[in-house]
XYZ file of C-alpha atoms in Angstrom:
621
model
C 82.926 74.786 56.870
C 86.597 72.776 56.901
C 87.854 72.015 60.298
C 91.268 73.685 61.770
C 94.165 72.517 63.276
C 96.637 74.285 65.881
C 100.058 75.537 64.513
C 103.221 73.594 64.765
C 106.305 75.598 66.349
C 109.618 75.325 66.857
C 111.475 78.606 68.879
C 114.814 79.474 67.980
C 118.111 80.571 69.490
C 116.568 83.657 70.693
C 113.846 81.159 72.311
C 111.423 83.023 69.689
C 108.198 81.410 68.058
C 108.781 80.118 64.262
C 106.159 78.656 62.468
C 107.086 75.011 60.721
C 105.015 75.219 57.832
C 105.975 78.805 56.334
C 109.455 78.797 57.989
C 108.815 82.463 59.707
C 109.389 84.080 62.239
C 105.932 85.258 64.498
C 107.349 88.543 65.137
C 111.328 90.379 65.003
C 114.146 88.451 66.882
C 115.213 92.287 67.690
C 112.117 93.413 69.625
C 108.867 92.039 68.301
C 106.788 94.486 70.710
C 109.219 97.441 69.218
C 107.969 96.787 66.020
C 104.234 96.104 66.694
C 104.555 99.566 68.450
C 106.320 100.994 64.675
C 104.505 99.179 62.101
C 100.992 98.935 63.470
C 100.299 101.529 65.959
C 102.546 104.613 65.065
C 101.931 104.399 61.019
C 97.912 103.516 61.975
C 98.353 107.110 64.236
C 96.310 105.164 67.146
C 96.956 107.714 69.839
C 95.795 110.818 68.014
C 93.048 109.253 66.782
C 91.782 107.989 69.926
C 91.222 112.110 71.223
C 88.334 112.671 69.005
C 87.234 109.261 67.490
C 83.347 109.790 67.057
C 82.149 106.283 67.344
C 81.436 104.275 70.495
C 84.183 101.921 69.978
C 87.027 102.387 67.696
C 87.211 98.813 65.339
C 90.505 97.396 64.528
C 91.039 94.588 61.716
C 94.098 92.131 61.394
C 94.921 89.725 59.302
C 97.256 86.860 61.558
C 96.215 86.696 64.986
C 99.429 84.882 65.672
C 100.623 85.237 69.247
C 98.738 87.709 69.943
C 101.530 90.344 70.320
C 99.388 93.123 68.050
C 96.359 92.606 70.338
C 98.507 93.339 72.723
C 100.713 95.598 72.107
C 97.087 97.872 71.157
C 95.767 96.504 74.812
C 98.583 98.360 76.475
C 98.551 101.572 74.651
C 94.562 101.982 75.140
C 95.013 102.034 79.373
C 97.763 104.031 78.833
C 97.349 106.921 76.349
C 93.281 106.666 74.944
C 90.310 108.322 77.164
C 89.193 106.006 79.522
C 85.920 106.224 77.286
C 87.538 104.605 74.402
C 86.471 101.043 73.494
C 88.043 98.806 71.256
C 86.736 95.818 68.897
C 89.387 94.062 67.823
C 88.888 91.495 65.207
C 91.358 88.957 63.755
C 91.693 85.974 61.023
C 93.902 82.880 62.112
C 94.287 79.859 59.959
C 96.538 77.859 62.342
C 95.652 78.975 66.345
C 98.655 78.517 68.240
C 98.164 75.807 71.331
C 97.373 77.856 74.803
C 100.751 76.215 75.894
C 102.809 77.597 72.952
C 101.203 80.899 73.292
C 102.080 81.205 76.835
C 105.422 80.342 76.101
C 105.964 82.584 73.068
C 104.492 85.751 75.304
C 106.691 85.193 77.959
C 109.595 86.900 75.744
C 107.422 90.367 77.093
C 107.296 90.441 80.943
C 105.933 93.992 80.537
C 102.342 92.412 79.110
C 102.407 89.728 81.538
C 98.716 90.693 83.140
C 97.613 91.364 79.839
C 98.662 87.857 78.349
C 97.299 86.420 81.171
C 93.989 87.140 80.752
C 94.343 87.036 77.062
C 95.432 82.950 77.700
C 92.945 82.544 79.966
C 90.164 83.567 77.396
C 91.791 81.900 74.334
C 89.119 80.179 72.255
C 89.537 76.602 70.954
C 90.843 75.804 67.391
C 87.142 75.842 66.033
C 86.232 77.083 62.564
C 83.904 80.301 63.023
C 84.249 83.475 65.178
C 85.384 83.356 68.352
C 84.058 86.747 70.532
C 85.551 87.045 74.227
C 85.478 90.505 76.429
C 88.728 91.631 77.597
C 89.814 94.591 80.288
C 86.769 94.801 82.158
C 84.695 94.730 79.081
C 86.437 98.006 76.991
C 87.793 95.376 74.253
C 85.913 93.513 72.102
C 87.558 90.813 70.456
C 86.917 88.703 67.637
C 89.147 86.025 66.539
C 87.635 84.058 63.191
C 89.499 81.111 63.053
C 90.055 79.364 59.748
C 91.393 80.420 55.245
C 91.301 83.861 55.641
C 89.487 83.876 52.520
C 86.640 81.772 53.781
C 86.517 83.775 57.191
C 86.201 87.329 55.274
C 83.174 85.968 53.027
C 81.612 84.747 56.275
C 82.532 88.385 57.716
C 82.401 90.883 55.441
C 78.340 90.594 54.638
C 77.805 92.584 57.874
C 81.442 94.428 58.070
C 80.256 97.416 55.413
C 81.911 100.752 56.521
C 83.096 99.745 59.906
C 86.607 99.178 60.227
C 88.472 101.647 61.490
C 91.802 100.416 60.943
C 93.708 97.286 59.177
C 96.600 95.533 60.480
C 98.041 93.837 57.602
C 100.220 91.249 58.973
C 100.938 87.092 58.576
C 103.502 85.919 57.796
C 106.056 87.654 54.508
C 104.128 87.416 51.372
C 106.596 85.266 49.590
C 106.370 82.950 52.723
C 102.715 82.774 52.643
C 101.125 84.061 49.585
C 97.739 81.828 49.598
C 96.771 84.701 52.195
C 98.298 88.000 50.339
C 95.379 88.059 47.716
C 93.126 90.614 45.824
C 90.348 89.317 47.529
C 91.895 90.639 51.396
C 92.926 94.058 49.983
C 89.145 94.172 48.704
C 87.454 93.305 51.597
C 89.940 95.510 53.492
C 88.318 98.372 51.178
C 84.741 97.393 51.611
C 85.050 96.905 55.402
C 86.827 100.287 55.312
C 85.118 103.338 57.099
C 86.059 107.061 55.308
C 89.949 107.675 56.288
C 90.299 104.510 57.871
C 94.378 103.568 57.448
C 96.121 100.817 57.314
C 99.812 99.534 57.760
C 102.093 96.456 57.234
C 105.844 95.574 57.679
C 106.241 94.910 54.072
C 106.873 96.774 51.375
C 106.570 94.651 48.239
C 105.132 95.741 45.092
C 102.403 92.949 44.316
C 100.863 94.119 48.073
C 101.571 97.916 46.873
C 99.576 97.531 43.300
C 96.636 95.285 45.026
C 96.083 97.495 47.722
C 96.100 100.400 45.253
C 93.519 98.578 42.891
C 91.380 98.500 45.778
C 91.248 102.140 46.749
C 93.739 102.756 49.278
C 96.005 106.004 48.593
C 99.466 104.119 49.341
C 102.415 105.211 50.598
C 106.097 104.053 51.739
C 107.422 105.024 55.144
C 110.531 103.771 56.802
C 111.279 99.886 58.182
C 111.496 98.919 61.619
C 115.077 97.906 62.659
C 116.758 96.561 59.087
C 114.028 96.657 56.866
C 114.271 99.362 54.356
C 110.447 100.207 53.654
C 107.365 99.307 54.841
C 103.815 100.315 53.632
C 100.997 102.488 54.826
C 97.812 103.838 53.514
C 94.221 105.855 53.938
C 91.187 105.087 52.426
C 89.772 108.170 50.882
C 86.193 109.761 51.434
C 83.394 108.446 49.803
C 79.850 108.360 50.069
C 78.464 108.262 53.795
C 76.948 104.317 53.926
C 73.144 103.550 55.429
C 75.610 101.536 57.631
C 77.361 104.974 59.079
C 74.907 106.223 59.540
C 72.720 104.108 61.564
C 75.733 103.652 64.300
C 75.307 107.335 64.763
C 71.372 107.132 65.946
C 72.640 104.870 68.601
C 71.254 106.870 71.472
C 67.488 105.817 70.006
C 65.201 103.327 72.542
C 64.833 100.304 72.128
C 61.807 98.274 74.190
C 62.603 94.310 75.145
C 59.400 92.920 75.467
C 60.512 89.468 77.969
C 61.943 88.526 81.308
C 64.060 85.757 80.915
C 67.529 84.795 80.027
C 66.824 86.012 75.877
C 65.596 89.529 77.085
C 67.885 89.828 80.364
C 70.685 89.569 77.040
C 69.240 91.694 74.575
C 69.120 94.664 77.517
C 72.623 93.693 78.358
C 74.209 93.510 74.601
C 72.161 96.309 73.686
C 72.914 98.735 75.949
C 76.643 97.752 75.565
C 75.813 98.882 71.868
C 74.717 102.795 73.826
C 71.524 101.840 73.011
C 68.671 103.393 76.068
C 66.367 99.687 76.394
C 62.749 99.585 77.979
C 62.155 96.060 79.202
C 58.748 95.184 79.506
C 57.753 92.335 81.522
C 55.329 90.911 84.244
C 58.205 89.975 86.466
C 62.106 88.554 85.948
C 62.496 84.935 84.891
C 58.970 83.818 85.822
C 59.010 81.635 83.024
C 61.989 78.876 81.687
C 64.743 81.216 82.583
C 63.301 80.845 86.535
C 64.261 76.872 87.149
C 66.753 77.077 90.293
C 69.737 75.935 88.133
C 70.540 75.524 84.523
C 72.920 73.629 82.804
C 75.201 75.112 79.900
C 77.030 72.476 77.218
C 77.187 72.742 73.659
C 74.762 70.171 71.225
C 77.111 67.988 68.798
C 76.607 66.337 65.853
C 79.056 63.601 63.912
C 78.801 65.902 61.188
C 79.655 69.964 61.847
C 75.978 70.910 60.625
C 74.726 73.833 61.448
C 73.404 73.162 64.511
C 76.321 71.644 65.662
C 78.847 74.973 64.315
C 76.076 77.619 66.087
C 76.580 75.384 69.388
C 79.776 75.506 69.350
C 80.759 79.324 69.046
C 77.789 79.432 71.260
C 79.049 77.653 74.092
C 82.632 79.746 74.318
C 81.129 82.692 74.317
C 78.701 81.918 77.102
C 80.908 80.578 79.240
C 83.273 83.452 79.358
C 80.155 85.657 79.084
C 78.907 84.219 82.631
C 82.288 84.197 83.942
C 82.616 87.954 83.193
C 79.017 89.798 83.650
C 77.714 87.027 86.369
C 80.871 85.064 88.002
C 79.004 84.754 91.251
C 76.120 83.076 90.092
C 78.326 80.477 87.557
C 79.539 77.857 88.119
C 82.377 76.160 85.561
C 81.940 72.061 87.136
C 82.198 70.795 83.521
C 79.935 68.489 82.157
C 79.618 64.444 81.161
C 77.184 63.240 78.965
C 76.973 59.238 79.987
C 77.091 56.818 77.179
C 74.367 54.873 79.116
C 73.923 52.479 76.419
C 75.357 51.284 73.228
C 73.549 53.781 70.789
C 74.207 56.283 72.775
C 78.102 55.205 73.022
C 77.690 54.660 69.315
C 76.688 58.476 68.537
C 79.420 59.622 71.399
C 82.312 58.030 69.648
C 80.889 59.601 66.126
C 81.301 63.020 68.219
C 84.740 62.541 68.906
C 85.786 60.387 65.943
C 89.380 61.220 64.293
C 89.623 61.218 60.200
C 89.065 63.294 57.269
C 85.562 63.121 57.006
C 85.209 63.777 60.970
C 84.579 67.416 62.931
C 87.793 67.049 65.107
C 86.076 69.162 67.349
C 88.805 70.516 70.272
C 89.516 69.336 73.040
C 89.036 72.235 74.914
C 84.952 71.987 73.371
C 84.529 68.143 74.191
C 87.071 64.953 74.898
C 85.687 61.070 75.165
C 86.207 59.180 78.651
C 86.446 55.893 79.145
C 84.249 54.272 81.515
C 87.123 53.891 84.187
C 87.755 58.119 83.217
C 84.291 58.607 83.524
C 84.168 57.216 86.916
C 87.488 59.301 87.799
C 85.821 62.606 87.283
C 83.034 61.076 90.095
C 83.731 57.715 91.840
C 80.001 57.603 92.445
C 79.160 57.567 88.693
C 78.326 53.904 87.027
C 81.057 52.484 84.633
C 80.093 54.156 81.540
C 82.119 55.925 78.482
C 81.004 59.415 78.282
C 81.738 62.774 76.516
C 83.069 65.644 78.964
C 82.605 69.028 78.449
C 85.683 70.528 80.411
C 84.307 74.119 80.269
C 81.188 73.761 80.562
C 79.041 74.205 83.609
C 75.724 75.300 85.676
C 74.238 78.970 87.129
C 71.381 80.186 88.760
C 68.962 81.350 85.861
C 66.923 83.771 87.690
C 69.810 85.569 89.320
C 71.716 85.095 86.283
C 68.716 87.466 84.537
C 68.092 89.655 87.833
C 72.131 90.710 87.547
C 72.430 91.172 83.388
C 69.293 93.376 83.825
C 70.393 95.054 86.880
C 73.701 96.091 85.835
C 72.436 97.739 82.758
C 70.408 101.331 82.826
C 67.561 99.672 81.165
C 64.294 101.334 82.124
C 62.363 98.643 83.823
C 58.643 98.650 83.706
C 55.851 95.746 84.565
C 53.084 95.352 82.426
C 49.637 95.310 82.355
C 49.334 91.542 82.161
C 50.649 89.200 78.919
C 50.971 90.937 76.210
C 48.596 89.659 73.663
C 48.679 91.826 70.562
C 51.235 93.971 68.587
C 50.037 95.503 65.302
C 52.174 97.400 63.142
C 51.024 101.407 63.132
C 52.093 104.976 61.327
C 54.873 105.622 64.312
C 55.731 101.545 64.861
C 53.843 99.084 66.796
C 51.228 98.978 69.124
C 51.103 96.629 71.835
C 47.679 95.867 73.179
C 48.002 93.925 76.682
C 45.330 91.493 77.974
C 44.093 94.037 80.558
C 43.236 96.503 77.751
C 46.647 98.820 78.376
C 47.985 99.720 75.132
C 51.686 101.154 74.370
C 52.946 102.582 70.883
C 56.335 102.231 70.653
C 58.593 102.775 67.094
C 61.186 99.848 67.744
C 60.218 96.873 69.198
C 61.914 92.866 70.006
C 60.213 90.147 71.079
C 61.777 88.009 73.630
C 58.984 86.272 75.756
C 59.926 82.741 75.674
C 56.623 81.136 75.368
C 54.308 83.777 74.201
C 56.075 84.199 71.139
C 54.414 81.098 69.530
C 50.873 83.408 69.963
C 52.451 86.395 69.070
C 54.433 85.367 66.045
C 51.277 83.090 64.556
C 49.672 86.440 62.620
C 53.273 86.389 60.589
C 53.123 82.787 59.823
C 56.282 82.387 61.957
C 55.296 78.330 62.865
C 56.957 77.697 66.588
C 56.042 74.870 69.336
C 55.875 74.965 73.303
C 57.017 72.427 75.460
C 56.342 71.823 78.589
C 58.920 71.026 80.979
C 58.683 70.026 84.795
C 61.833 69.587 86.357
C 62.263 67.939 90.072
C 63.871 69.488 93.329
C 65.692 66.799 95.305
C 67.873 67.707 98.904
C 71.033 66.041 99.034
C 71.663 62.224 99.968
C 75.191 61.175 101.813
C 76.205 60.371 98.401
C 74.829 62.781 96.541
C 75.758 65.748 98.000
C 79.841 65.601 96.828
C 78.482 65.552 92.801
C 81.158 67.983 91.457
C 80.004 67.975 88.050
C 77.007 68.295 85.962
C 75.802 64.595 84.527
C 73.666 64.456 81.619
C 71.885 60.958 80.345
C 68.195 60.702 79.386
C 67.762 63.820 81.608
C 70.255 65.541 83.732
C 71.369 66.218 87.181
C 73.351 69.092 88.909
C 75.638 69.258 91.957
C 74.071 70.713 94.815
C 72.696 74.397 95.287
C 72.067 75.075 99.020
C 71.673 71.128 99.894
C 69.246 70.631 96.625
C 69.988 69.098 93.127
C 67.858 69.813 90.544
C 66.891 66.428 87.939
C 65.010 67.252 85.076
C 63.170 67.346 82.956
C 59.958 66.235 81.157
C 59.856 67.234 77.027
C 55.623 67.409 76.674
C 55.137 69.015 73.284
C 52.093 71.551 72.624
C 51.627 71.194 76.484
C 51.104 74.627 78.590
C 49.997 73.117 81.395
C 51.502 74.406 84.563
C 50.042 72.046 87.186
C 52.653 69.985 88.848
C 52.353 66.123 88.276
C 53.615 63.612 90.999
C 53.889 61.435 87.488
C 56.588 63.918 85.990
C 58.750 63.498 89.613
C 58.814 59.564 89.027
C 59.959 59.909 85.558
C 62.421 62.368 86.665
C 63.864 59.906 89.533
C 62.749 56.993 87.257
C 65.407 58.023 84.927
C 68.347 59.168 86.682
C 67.926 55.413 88.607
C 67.344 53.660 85.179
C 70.356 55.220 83.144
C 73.168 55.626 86.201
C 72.682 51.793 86.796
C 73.831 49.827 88.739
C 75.006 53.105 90.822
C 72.469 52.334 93.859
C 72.824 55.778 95.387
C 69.918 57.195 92.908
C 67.526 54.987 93.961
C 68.049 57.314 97.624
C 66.744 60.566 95.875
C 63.306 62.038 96.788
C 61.845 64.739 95.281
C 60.113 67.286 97.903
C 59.613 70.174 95.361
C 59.127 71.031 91.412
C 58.658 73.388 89.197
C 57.061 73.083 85.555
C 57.639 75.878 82.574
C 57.309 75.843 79.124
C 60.464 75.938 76.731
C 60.117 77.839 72.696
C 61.340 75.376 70.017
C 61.829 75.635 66.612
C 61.585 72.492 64.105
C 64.726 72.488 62.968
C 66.275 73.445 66.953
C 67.930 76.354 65.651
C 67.549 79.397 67.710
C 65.043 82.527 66.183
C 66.284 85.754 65.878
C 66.270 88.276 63.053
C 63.357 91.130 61.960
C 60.029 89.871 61.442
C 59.023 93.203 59.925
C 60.334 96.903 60.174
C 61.831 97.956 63.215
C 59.957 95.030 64.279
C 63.050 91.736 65.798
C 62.231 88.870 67.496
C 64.904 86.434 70.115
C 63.255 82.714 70.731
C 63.303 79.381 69.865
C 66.114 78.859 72.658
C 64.732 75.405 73.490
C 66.286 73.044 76.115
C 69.745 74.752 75.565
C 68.767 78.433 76.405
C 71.585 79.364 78.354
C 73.927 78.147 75.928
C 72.728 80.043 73.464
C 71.245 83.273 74.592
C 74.425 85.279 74.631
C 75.669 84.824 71.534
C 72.419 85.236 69.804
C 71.517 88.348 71.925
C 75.233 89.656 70.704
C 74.406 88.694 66.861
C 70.967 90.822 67.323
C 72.163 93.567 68.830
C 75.207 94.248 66.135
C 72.604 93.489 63.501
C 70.375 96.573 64.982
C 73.434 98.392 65.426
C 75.421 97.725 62.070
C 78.334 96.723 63.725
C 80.611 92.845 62.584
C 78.921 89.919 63.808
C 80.096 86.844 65.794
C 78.617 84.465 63.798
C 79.254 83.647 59.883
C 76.773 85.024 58.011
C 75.567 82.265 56.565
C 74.625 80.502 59.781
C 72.993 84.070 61.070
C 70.771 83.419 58.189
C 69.715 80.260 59.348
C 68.698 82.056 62.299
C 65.965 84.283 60.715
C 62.419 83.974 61.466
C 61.865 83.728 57.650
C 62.575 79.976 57.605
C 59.773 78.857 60.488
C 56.839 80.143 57.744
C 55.028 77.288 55.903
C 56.009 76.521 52.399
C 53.913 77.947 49.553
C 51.890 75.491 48.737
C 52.408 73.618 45.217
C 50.296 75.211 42.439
């Protein structure tokens, strides 16, 4: 996966974007929004087709984010002329993000979309390879933004973009300006993603984009330019056969049940009801199990090298953190977090993290940025003299409220069961679930999202998973203490304050599911945060009055679980020590899967996701 870098602007006379390296303009000197309304909204017949659109959300693709002005531009004429039913997913390919500065500057030229830019700024992902999914006006857009080659984005896109899009923007820059991007390979994936009479339009009219879209499928036709250009393009994509993938969006309205009550299934219900899906969530009680410590801390895991665990975190963290800030504001809160270098290996692996070079991830700055011991100790006086990474968007919430609100807010029908569930055994109508007080349930489409009972209910499909046991401490505030503004990570980890009391934490026993609370497990707690924030004295003041112990779902390889395990039969686990970082954007990933709608996640790193890989290897003959 290559890294990204932002693009480098200059604005004109007109005080109008132009892009350095392809020596073009982002949109017209006369009236870029003019134009965006001509080109891309009028010759894509937007309005009409927003009456009687079918589907629960109507899917537009673009090639060239840019500014953002198309986004836009479609923003504005959904509140004003669509049903207030209509949805939009809106998914773009950038190869050079603009920085949040330039883009606030180059949207200023439109006062008119000044709310609307706003919040589009304000949700602007990082310059990260990978898809980028934020929600936008109150949740009725859905947009995507894959940022890297277009050509590498649409093979990490298209597996799971079969007969969906509704409608292409075909814009970039001019196709003699930037012609590594005006390929066979787009107008072919344009085709593929393509449902039955989806259109398309672009500003230009030359032949090479006229034959190539032709080749592909597209009936093609010229229309009038906006302002001086003489022709542009537009097209439809005629009727073929109706796709498996059509088709299932349509049986939507099925049930679904969530079997799980913490942050994985509290997800799941929210994602998949967002999908028009009716979910039954089945569970003792709400985030009784990992999802119910008093506060959780969400920051991305980082590697020197952009493996995959380090490219899932990644996309994982952004969305989560706008996901929180839009579905659960009152319960997050956006502190940041610092990860102390607290001694030289760990300041060793830190500066890998952040290292500069060709061989390096060059991760953003908005994702991570290195401190220096005396800018450590700026972003808390009280914290020791150490280097540390800081996670400027990252933050803590209040896991079982967190899960009480996503499940709340949804019109998932709630029901406690009869005890664990212990059993579920495949039948002629689906699955039967056999509960350990002898209640049974058949139900035809089931996913598994219980945390720590999955590694029991997973082990008659070979699906190989480990529990951990993890006891974290409750401490009240000391004089000191109590202004922490910020999460601090080390050995363990330590929140700011939640009515007077921090939570440190926490043990990692393996194959442990012992819930008994050990006085041990509160000195190694306190133990730690004294040993690695040294010589800070003001640790050494902390007592621990209360704790809680749960058990965390790992995987091997630390990689979340999700995928089918058999027909009609999913599974969400393996969240591990980072569940809150990761639940959202898995839970979104499962739920378009189901739903055969574009994922947020390449395809290649959804595979690594699958429950496939946790089975032992066939042994050698």
């Amino acid at each position: 996966m290559a890294d990204v870098s932002h693009a480098h602007l200059s604005f004109n006379e007109f005080g109008l974007p132009v892009a350095n390296a392809y020596d073009d303009i982002y949109f017209s000197n006369e009236n870029g929004l003019a134009e965006s309304h001509y080109v891309f909204l009028q010759h894509n017949d937007l309005p009409t087709r927003w009456q009687t659109h079918s589907q629960r959300r109507f899917v537009i693709a673009e090639s060239g984010f840019g500014t953002g002005l198309n986004l836009l531009a479609t923003w504005q004429l959904l509140l004003e002329q669509a049903p207030e039913s209509a949805q939009l997913h809106f998914i773009s390919f950038e190869k050079f993000p603009l920085q949040r500065d330039d883009l606030r500057r180059a949207l200023a030229a439109f006062p008119n979309l000044a709310p609307l830019a706003e919040e589009l700024i304000a949700a602007y992902p990082p310059a990260e390879p990978g898809c980028h999914r934020r929600h936008l006006a109150n949740g009725r857009i859905l947009l995507d933004v894959w940022v890297g080659d277009i050509q590498t984005s649409l093979n990490d896109w298209l597996p799971h973009a079969e007969a969906t899009v509704d409608a292409w923007f075909l814009d970039g820059f001019a196709p003699d300006k930037n012609p590594d991007m005006w390929t066979q390979t787009l107008y072919d994936a344009m085709a593929h993603s393509a449902r039955e009479h989806a259109t398309f339009a672009t500003f230009t009219a030359a032949g090479s984009v006229r034959r190539g879209l032709q080749a592909a499928g597209f009936q093609v036709t010229k229309a009038k330019g906006f302002g001086r250009k003489r022709e542009m393009l537009r097209g439809i994509r005629p009727a073929r056969t109706t796709s498996a993938r059509t088709e299932a969006s349509e049986r939507a309205t099925e049930m679904i049940t969530v079997v799980g009550g913490g942050i994985a299934a509290a997800c799941l219900v929210w994602h998949l009801a967002q999908q028009g899906y009716t979910v039954e969530l089945i569970a003792d009680s709400l985030a009784d199990g990992a999802s119910g410590n008093s506060q959780g801390a969400v920051y991305p895991l980082l590697h020197a090298e952009r493996s995959p665990l380090a490219a899932f975190f990644t996309q994982a963290f952004g969305y989560a953190t706008q996901f929180y800030q839009h579905q659960a504001p009152q319960h997050w809160f956006p502190t940041g977090v610092v990860q102390l270098a607290f001694n030289a290996s760990r300041e060793e692996r830190y500066r890998k993290i952040v290292a500069t070079g060709a061989n390096t991830p060059q991760y953003a700055s908005q994702t991570v940025q290195w401190q220096s011991a005396d800018a450590t100790q700026q972003l808390w006086s009280a914290l020791p003299a150490h280097p540390s990474l800081y996670y400027p968007a990252g933050g803590w919430l209040r896991p079982a409220a967190v899960v009480e609100h996503l499940v709340g807010s949804t019109t998932a029908l709630s029901r406690l069961s009869h005890g664990p569930l212990e059993q579920i055994k495949p039948s002629h109508e689906g699955w039967v679930l056999n509960f350990a007080d002898g209640h049974q349930l058949r139900r035809q489409r089931v996913i598994l999202a219980c945390g720590a009972g999955l590694k029991h209910l997973l082990a008659p499909f070979a699906i190989q998973l480990q529990n951990v046991r993890g006891q974290v401490s409750l401490c009240p505030t000391t004089n000191t203490s109590a202004d922490c503004p910020l999460v601090v990570c080390y050995k363990g980890y330590f929140t700011p304050a939640d009515n007077g009391i921090h939570c440190v934490g926490a043990t990692y026993a393996r194959d442990s599911e012992d819930l008994t609370l050990r006085a041990a497990d509160d000195r190694e707690n306190l133990a730690n945060v004294c040993q690695d924030l040294a010589p800070a004295q003001w640790p050494a003041e902390l007592r621990a009055t209360n704790a809680r112990a749960a058990i965390r779902n790992t995987t091997k390889d630390h990689l979340p679980l999700a995928g089918a395990v058999a027909e009609n039969l999913w599974v969400m686990g393996g969240l591990g020590s980072r569940g809150f970082t990761a639940a959202p954007l898995v839970a979104a990933c499962l739920a378009a899967v189901i739903s055969h709608q574009p994922l947020p996640l390449p395809a290649a790193l959804w595979q690594r996701l699958q429950p496939a890989r946790l089975k032992p290897a066939p042994a050698s003959p």
